[in-house]
PDB file of C-alpha atoms in Angstrom:
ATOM      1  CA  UNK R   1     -24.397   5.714 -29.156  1.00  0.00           C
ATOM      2  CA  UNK R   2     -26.778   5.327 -26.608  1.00  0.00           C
ATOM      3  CA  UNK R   3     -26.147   2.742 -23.678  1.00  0.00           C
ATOM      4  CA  UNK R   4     -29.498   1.200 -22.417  1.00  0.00           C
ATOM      5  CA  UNK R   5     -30.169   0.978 -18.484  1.00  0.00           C
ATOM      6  CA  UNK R   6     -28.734  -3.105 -18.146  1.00  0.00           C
ATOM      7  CA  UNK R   7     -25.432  -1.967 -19.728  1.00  0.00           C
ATOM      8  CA  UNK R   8     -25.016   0.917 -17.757  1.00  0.00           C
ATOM      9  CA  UNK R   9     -25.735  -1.260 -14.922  1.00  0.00           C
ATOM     10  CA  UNK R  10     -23.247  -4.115 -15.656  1.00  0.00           C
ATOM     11  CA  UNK R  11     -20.647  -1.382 -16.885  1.00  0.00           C
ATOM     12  CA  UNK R  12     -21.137   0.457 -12.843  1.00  0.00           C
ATOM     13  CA  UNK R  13     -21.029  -3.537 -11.378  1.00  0.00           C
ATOM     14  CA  UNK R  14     -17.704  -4.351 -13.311  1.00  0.00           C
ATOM     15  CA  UNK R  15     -16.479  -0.924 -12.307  1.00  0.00           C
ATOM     16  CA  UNK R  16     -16.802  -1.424  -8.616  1.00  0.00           C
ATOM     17  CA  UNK R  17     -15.368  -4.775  -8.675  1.00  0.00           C
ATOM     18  CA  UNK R  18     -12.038  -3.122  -9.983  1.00  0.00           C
ATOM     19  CA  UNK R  19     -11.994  -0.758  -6.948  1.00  0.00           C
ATOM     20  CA  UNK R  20      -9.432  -1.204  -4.314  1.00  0.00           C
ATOM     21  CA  UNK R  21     -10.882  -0.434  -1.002  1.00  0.00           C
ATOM     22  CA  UNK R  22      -8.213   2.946  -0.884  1.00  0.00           C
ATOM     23  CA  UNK R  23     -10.929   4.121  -3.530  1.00  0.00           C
ATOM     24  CA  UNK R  24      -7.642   3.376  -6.625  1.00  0.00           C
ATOM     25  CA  UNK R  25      -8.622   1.027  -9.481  1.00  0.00           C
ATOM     26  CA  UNK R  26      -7.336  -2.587  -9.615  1.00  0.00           C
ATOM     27  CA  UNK R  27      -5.417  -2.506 -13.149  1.00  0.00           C
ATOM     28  CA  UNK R  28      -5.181  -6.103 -12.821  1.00  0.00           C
ATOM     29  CA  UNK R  29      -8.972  -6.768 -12.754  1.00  0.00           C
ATOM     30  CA  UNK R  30      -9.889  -3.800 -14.999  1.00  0.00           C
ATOM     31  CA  UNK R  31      -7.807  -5.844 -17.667  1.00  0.00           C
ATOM     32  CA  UNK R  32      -9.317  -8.972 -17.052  1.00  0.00           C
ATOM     33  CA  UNK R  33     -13.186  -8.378 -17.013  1.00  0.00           C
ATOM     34  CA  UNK R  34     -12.631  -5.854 -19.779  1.00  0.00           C
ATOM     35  CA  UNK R  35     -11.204  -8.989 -22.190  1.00  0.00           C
ATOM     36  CA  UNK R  36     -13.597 -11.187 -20.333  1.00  0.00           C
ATOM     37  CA  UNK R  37     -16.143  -9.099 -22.442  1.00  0.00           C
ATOM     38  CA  UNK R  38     -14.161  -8.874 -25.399  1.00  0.00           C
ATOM     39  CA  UNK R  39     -14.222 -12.918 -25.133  1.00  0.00           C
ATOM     40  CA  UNK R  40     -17.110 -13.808 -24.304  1.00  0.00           C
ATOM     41  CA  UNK R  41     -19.462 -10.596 -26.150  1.00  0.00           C
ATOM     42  CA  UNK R  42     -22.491 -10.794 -24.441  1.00  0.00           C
ATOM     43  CA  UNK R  43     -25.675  -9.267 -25.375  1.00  0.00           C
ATOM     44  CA  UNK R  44     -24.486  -5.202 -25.333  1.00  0.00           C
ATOM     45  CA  UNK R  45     -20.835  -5.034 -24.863  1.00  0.00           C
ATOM     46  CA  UNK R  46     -19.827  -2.756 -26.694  1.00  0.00           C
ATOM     47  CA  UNK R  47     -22.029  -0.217 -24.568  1.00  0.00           C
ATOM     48  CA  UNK R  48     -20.829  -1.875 -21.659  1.00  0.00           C
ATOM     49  CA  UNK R  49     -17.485  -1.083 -22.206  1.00  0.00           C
ATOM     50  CA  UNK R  50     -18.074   2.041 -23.585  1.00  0.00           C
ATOM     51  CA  UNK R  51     -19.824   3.374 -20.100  1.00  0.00           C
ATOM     52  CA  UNK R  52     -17.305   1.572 -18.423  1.00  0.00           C
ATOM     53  CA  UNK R  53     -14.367   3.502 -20.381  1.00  0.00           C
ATOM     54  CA  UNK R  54     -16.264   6.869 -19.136  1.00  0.00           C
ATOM     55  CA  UNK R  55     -16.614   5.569 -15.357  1.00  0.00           C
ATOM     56  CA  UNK R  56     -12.832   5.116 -15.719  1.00  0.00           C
ATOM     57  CA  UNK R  57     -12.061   8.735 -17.136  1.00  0.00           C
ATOM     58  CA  UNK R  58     -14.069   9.809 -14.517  1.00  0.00           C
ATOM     59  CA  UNK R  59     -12.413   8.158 -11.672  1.00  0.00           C
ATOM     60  CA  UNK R  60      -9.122   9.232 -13.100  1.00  0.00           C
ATOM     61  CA  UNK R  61      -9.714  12.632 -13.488  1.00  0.00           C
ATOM     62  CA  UNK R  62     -11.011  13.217 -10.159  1.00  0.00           C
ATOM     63  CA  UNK R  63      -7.744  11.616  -8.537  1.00  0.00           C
ATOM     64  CA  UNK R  64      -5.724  14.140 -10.876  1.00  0.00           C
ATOM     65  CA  UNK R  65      -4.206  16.501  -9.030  1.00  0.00           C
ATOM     66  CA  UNK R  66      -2.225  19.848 -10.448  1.00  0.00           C
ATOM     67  CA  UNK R  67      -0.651  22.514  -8.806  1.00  0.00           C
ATOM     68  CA  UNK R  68      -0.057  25.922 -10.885  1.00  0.00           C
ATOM     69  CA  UNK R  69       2.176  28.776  -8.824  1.00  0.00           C
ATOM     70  CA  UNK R  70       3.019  32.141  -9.886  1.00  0.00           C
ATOM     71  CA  UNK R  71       6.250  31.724  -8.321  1.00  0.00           C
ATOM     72  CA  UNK R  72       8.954  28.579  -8.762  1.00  0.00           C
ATOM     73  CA  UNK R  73       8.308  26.458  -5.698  1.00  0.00           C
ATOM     74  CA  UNK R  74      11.654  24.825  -5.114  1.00  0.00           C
ATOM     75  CA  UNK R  75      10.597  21.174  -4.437  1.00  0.00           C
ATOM     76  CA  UNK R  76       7.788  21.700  -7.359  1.00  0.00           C
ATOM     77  CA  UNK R  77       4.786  21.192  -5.565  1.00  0.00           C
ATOM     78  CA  UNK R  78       6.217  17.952  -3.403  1.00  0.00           C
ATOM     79  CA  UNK R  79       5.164  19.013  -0.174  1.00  0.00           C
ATOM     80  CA  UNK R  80       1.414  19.831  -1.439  1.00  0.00           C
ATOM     81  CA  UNK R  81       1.359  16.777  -3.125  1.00  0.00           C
ATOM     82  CA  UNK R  82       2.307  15.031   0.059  1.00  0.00           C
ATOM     83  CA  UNK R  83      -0.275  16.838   2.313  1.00  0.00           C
ATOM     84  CA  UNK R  84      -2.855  16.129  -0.174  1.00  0.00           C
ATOM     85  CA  UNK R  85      -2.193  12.887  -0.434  1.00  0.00           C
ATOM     86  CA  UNK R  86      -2.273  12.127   3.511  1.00  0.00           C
ATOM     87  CA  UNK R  87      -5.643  13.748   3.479  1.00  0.00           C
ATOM     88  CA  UNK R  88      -7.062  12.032   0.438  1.00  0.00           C
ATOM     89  CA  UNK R  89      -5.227   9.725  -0.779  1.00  0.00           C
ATOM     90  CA  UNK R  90      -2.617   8.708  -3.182  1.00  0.00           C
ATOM     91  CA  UNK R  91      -3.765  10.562  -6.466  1.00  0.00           C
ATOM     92  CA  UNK R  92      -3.947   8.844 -10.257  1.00  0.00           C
ATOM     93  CA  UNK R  93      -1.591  11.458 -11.227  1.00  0.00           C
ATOM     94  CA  UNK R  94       0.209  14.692 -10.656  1.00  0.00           C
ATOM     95  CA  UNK R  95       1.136  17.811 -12.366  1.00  0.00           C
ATOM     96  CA  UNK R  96       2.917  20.993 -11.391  1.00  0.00           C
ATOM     97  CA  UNK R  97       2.904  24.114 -13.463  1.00  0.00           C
ATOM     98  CA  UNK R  98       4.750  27.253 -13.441  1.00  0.00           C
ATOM     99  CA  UNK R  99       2.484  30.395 -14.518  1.00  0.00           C
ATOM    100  CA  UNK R 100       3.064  34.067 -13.389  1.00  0.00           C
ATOM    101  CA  UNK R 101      -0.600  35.229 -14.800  1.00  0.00           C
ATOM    102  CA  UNK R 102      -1.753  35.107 -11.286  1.00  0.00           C
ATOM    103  CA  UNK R 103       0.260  37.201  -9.967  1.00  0.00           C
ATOM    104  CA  UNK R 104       0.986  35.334  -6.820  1.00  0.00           C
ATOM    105  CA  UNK R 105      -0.359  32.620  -4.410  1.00  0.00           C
ATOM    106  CA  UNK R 106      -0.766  28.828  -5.490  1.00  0.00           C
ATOM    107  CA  UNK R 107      -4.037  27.635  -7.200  1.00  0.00           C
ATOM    108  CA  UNK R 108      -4.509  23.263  -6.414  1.00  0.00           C
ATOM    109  CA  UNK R 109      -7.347  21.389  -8.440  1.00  0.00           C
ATOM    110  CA  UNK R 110      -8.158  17.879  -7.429  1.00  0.00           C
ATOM    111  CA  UNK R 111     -11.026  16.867  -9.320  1.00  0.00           C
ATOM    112  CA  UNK R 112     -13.627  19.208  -9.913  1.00  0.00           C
ATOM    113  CA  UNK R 113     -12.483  20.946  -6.209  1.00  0.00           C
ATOM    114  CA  UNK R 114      -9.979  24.537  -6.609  1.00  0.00           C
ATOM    115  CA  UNK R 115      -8.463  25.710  -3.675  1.00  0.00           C
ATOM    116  CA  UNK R 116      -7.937  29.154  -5.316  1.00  0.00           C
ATOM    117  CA  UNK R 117      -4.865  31.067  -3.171  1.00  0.00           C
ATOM    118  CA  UNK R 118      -4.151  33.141  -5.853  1.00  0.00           C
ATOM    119  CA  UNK R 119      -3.924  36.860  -6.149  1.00  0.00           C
ATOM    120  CA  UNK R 120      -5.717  37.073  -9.426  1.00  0.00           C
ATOM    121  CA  UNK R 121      -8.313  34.590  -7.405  1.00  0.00           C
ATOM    122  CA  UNK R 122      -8.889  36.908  -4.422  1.00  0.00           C
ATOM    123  CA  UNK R 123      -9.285  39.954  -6.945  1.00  0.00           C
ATOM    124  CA  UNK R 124     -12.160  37.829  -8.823  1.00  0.00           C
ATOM    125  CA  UNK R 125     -13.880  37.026  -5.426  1.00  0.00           C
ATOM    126  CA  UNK R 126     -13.611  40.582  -4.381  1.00  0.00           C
ATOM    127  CA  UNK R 127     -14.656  41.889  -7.793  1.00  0.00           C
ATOM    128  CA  UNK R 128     -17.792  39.794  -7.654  1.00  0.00           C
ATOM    129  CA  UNK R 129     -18.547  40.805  -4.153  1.00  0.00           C
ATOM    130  CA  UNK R 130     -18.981  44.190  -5.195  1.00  0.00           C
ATOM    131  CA  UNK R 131     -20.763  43.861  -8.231  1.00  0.00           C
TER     132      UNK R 131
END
């Protein structure tokens, strides 16, 4: 489907309105302008929310954060989740995962941002450098 320029534009204004000033979305206000539409079906809403679905993955998925270790971390990832959460903010959601393929070191994502610590990582980045 595609979403003209005045929906995309409403869908980014009704987005915005649901942000909390920490940057988190306002479930409360989300739910309410979203069957606000579905009441009232103005010219276009069903592009509107459409966009406005995708704005909302988006915003989710770069608040995700996961932590994968090669090795068991005892608390499972609490105290990186707690630093990173001091420096960014509190996060949409969280997942640890244990996975021995690289070899050692802790790789975070947050987003579309790796901090790569890994063994497997540094061999990649080294590999590369000489190639």
């Amino acid at each position: 489907m595609k979403i003209d320029r005045h929906a995309r534009q409403l869908a980014k204004k009704y987005f915005r309105a649901c942000l909390r000033p920490n940057g988190s979305l306002d479930e409360s206000n989300l739910r309410s302008i979203i069957q606000l539409l579905i009441q009232e079906k103005p010219r276009n809403y069903i592009a509107t929310l459409t966009r406005l679905q995708r704005l909302i993955e988006i915003a989710v998925e770069e608040r995700t954060v996961q932590v994968e270790s090669a090795a068991p971390l005892a608390d499972q990832g609490a105290n990186i989740f707690a630093e990173l959460e001091r420096r960014f903010g509190p996060p949409a959601r969280t997942t640890y995962e244990f996975n021995p393929s690289p070899l050692g070191g802790v790789r975070i994502r947050r987003g579309s941002t790796i901090w790569d610590g890994s063994i497997r990582g540094r061999l990649n980045r080294l590999e590369r450098a000489f190639v």
